Every structure is written in structure tokens, then in C-alpha cells.
PDB file of C-alpha atoms in Angstrom:
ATOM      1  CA  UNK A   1     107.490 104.806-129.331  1.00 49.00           C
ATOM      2  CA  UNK A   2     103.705 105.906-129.702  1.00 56.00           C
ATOM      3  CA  UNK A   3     100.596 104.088-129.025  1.00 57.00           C
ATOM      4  CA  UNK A   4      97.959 103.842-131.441  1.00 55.00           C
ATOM      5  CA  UNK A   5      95.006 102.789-128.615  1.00 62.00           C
ATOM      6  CA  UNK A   6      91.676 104.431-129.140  1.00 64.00           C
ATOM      7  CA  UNK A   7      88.820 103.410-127.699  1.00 67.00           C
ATOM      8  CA  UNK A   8      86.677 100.556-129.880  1.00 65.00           C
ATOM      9  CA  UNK A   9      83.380 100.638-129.992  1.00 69.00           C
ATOM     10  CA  UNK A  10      80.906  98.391-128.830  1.00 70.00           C
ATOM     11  CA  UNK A  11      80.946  96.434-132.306  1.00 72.00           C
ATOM     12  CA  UNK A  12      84.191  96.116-132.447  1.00 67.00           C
ATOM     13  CA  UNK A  13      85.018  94.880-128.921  1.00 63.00           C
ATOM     14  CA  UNK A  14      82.092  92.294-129.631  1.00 64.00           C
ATOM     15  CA  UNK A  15      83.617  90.823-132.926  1.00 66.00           C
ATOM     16  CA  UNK A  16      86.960  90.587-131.295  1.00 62.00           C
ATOM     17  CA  UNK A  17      85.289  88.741-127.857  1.00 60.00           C
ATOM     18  CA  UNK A  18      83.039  86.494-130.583  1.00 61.00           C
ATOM     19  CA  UNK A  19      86.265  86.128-132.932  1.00 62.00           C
ATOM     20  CA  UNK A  20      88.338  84.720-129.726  1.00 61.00           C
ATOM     21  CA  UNK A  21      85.314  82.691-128.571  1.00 60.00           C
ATOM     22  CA  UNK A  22      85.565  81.356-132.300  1.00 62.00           C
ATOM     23  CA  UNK A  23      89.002  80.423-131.914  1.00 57.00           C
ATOM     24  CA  UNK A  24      88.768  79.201-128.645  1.00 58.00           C
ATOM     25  CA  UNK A  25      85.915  76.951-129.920  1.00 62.00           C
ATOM     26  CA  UNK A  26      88.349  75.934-133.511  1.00 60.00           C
ATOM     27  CA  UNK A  27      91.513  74.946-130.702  1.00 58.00           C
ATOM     28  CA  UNK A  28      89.315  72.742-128.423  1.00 55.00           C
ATOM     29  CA  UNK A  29      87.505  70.717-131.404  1.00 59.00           C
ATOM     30  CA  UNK A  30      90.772  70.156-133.063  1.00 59.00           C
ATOM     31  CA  UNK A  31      92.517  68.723-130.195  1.00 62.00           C
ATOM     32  CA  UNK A  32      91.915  64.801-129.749  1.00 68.00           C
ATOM     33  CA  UNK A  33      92.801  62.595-126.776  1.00 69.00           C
ATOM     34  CA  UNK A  34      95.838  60.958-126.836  1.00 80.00           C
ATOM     35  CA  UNK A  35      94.467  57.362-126.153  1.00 87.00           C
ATOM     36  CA  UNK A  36      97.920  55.898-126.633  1.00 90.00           C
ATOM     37  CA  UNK A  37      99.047  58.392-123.934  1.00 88.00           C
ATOM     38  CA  UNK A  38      96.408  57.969-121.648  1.00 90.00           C
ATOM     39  CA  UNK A  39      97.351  54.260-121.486  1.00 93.00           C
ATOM     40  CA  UNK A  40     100.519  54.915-120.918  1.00 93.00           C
ATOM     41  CA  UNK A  41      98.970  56.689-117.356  1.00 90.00           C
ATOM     42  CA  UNK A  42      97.637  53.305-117.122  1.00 94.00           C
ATOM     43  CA  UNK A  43     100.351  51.319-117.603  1.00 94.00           C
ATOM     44  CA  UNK A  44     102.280  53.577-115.133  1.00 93.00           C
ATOM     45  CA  UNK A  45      99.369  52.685-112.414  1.00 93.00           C
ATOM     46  CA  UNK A  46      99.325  49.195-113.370  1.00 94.00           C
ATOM     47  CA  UNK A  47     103.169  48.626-112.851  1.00 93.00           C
ATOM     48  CA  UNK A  48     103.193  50.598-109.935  1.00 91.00           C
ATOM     49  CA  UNK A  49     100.301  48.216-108.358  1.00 92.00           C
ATOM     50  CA  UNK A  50     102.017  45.305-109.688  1.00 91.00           C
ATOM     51  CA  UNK A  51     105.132  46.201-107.803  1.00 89.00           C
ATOM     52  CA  UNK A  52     103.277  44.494-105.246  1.00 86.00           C
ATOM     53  CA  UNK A  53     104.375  40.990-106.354  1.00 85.00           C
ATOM     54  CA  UNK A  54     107.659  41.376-105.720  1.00 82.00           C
ATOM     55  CA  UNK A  55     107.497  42.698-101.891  1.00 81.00           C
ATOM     56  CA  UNK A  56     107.674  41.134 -98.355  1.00 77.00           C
ATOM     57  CA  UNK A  57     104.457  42.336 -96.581  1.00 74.00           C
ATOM     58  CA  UNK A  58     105.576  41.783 -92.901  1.00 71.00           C
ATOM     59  CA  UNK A  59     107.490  42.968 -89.994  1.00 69.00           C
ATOM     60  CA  UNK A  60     110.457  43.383 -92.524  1.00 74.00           C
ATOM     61  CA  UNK A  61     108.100  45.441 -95.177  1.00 71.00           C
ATOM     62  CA  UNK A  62     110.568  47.407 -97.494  1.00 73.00           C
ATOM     63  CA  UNK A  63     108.317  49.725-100.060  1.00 72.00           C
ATOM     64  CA  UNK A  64     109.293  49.296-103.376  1.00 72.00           C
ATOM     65  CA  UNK A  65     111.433  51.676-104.869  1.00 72.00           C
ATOM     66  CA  UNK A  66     109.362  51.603-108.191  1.00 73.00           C
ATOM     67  CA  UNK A  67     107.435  54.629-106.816  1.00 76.00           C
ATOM     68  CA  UNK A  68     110.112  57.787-107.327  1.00 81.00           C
ATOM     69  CA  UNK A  69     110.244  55.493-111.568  1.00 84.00           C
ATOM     70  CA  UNK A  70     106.711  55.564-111.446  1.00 84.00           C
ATOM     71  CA  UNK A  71     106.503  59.660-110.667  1.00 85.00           C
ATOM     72  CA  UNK A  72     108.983  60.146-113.520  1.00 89.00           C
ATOM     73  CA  UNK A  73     107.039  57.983-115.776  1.00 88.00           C
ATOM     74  CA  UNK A  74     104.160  60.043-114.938  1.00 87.00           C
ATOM     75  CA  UNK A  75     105.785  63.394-115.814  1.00 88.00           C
ATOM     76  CA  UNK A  76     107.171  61.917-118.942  1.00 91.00           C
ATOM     77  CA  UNK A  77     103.810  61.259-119.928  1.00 88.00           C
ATOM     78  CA  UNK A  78     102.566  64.481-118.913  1.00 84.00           C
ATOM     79  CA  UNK A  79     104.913  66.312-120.965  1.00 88.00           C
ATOM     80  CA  UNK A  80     104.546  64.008-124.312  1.00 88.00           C
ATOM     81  CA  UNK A  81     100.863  65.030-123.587  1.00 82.00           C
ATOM     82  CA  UNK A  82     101.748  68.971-123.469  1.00 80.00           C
ATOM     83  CA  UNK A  83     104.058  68.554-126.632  1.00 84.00           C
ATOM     84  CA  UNK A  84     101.645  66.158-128.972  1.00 81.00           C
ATOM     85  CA  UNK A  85      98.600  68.762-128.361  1.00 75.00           C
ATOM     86  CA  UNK A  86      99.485  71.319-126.661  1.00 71.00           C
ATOM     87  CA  UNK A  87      97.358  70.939-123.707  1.00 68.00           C
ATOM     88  CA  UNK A  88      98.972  72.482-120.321  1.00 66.00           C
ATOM     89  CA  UNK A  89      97.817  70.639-117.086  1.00 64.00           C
ATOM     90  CA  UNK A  90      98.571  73.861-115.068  1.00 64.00           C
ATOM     91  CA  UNK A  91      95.053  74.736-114.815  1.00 66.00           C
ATOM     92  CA  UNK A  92      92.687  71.971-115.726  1.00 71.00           C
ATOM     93  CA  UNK A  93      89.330  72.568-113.739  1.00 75.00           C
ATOM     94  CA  UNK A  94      88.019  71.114-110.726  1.00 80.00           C
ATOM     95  CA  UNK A  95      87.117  67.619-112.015  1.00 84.00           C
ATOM     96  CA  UNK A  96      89.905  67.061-113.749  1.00 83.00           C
ATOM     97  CA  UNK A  97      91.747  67.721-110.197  1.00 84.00           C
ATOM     98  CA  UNK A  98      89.281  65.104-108.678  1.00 90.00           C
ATOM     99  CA  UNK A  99      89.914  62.764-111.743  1.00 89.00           C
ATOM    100  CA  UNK A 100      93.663  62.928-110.890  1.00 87.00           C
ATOM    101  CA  UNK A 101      92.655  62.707-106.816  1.00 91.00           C
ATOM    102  CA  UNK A 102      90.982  59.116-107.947  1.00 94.00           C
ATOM    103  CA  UNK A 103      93.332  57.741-109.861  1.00 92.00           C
ATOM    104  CA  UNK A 104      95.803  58.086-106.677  1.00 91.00           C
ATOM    105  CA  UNK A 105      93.416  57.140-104.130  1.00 95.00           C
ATOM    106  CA  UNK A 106      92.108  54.002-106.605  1.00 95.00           C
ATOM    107  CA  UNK A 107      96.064  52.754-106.963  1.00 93.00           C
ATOM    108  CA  UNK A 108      97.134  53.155-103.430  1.00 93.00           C
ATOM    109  CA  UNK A 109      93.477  51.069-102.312  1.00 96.00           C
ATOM    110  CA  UNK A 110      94.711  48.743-105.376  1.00 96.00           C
ATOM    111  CA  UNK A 111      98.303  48.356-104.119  1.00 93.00           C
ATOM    112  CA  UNK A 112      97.099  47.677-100.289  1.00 92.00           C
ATOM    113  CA  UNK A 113      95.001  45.017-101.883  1.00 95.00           C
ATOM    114  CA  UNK A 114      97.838  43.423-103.418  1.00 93.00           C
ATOM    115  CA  UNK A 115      99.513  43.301-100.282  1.00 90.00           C
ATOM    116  CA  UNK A 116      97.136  41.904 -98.875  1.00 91.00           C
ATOM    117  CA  UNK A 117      96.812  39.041-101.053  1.00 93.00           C
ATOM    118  CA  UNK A 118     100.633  38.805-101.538  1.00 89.00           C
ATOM    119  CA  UNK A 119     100.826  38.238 -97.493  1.00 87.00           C
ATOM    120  CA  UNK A 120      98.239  35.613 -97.985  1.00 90.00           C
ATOM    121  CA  UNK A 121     100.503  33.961-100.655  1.00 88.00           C
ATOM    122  CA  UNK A 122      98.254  34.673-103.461  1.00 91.00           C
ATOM    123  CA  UNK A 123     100.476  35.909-105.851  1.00 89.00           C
ATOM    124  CA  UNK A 124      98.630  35.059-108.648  1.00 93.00           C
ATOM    125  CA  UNK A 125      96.009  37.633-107.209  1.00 93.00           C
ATOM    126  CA  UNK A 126      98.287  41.082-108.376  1.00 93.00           C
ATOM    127  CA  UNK A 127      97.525  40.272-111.427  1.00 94.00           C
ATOM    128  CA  UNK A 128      93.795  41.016-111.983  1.00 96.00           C
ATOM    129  CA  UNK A 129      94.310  44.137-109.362  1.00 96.00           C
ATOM    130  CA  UNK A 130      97.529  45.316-111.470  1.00 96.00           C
ATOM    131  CA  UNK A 131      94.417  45.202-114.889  1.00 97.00           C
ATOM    132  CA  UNK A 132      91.396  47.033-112.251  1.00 97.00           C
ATOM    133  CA  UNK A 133      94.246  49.654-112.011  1.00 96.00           C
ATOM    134  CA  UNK A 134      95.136  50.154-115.475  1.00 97.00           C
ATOM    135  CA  UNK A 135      91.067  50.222-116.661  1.00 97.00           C
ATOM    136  CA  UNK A 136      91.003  52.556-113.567  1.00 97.00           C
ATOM    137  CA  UNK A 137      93.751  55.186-114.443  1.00 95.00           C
ATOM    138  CA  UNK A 138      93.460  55.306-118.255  1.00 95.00           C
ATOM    139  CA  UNK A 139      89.562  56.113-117.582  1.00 95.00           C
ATOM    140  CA  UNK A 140      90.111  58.299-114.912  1.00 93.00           C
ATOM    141  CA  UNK A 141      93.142  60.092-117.154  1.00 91.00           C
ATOM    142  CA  UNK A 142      90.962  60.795-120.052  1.00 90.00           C
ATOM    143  CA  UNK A 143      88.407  62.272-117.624  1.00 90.00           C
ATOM    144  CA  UNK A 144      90.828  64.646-116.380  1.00 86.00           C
ATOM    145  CA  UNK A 145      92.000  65.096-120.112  1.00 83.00           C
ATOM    146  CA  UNK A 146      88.713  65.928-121.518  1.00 82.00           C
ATOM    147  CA  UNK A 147      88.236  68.106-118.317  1.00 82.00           C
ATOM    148  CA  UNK A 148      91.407  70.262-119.659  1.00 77.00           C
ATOM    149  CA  UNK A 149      90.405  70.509-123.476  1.00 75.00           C
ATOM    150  CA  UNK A 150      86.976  71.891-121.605  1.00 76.00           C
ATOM    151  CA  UNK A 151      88.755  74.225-119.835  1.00 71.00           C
ATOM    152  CA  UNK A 152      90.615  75.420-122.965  1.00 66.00           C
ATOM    153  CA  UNK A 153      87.840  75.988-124.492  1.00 65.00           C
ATOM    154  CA  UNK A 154      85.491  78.188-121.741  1.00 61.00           C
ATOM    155  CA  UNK A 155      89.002  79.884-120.696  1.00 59.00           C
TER     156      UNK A 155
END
């Protein structure tokens, strides 16, 4: 097997840099967000908060189990992402990772909260948390997805 390599010239190595640039520019403009998707990241956070409802805040405090469903609901969505557009969350950026840091942080605050009010008897209460974390996470999801697409498209 022989090799063909010689070495470009300046010209040619800066068409081929501008022509992936180009492409790079083409694959990041083409790709829209996934809003149905990104929901679905809030729907995950707002179940998960809303599991809140249904424990016994106490000495005799059992977590839900709804967590390890909520993780694979997560990475269900993550992959539907990857295989609608193509996207891979591997390497994202830095505020994507902080998006992704604030949508845990915002639904564990939101699911103490519903404890709270669920030892107080409220209820009723989860309810407007279980909506703060859905506005929260679908947000903070597209955030981290634009943060990706932007990645794609500086390498």
C-alpha cells in the first residue's frame, strides 16, 4: 500500500481549514432544538419533584424509588436527543455542564421544598413546585443544548 501525502501548500491547507470551518458553520445552523425533547427533561424533573406527594417526611422517611425511573428517563431522553440531531453530550462546554449542574441543584432545592410542605400537610403545595421545576429544567436543558450545538460549531 503507498501513500500519496505531499506536503500542501499554504493555499491549500487554508481552503481545507476555511472549507471545514464552512461545514462546521452549515452542521450547527441546520440543527434545531428539540423543544418537544427538552420538555420531556422537564417533565422528568417535574415528576421527579412531584414524587414528593406521595412520601412520609418523618422519622419513618422512605425516598421514593422514582429516582433510579427518573435517571432512565433522563438517558432515554438523552439518546432520542443524540439520534433526532445528532448532537453528542460527551463534550458540551463548560456552561452547558453548569446548565446541567442547575437543573440538579434547582430539583433537589425543589423536592426539599415539597417535603417540606408535604410535612406541613400542604399537599396541594407540590403542585406549583412540581410546574417551578419543569419551567426550571426545560430552560435550563435548552441552555445546555444550545451550549452543545455551540460547541459543534467552534470544535
Amino acid at each position: 500500500m503507498e501513500n500519496h501525502f505531499r506536503d500542501p501548500s499554504r493555499e491549500e491547507a487554508a481552503a481545507a481549514l476555511n472549507a471545514l470551518s464552512s461545514d462546521r458553520e452549515h452542521l450547527a445552523a441546520s440543527v434545531h432544538a428539540p423543544w418537544t425533547l427538552l420538555a420531556a427533561f422537564g417533565g422528568v424533573g417535574a415528576w421527579w419533584v412531584s414524587a414528593a406527594a406521595a412520601t412520609n417526611p418523618g422519622a419513618n422517611y422512605e425516598p421514593p424509588s422514582s429516582s433510579w425511573l427518573a435517571l432512565v428517563g433522563t438517558l432515554i431522553v438523552v439518546y432520542l436527543i443524540q439520534r433526532e440531531t445528532g448532537v453528542r453530550f460527551r463534550r458540551m462546554g463548560a456552561r452547558a455542564g453548569w446548565a446541567i449542574v442547575g437543573i440538579i441543584a434547582a430539583c433537589l432545592l425543589l423536592f426539599s421544598v415539597s417535603l417540606g410542605f408535604v410535612s406541613f400537610g400542604m399537599h396541594w403545595a407540590v403542585a406549583p413546585t412540581s410546574l417551578v421545576a419543569f419551567a426550571t429544567t426545560t430552560w435550563l436543558a435548552s441552555v445546555a443544548y444550545r451550549s452543545a450545538v455551540e460547541h459543534v460549531r467552534h470544535g
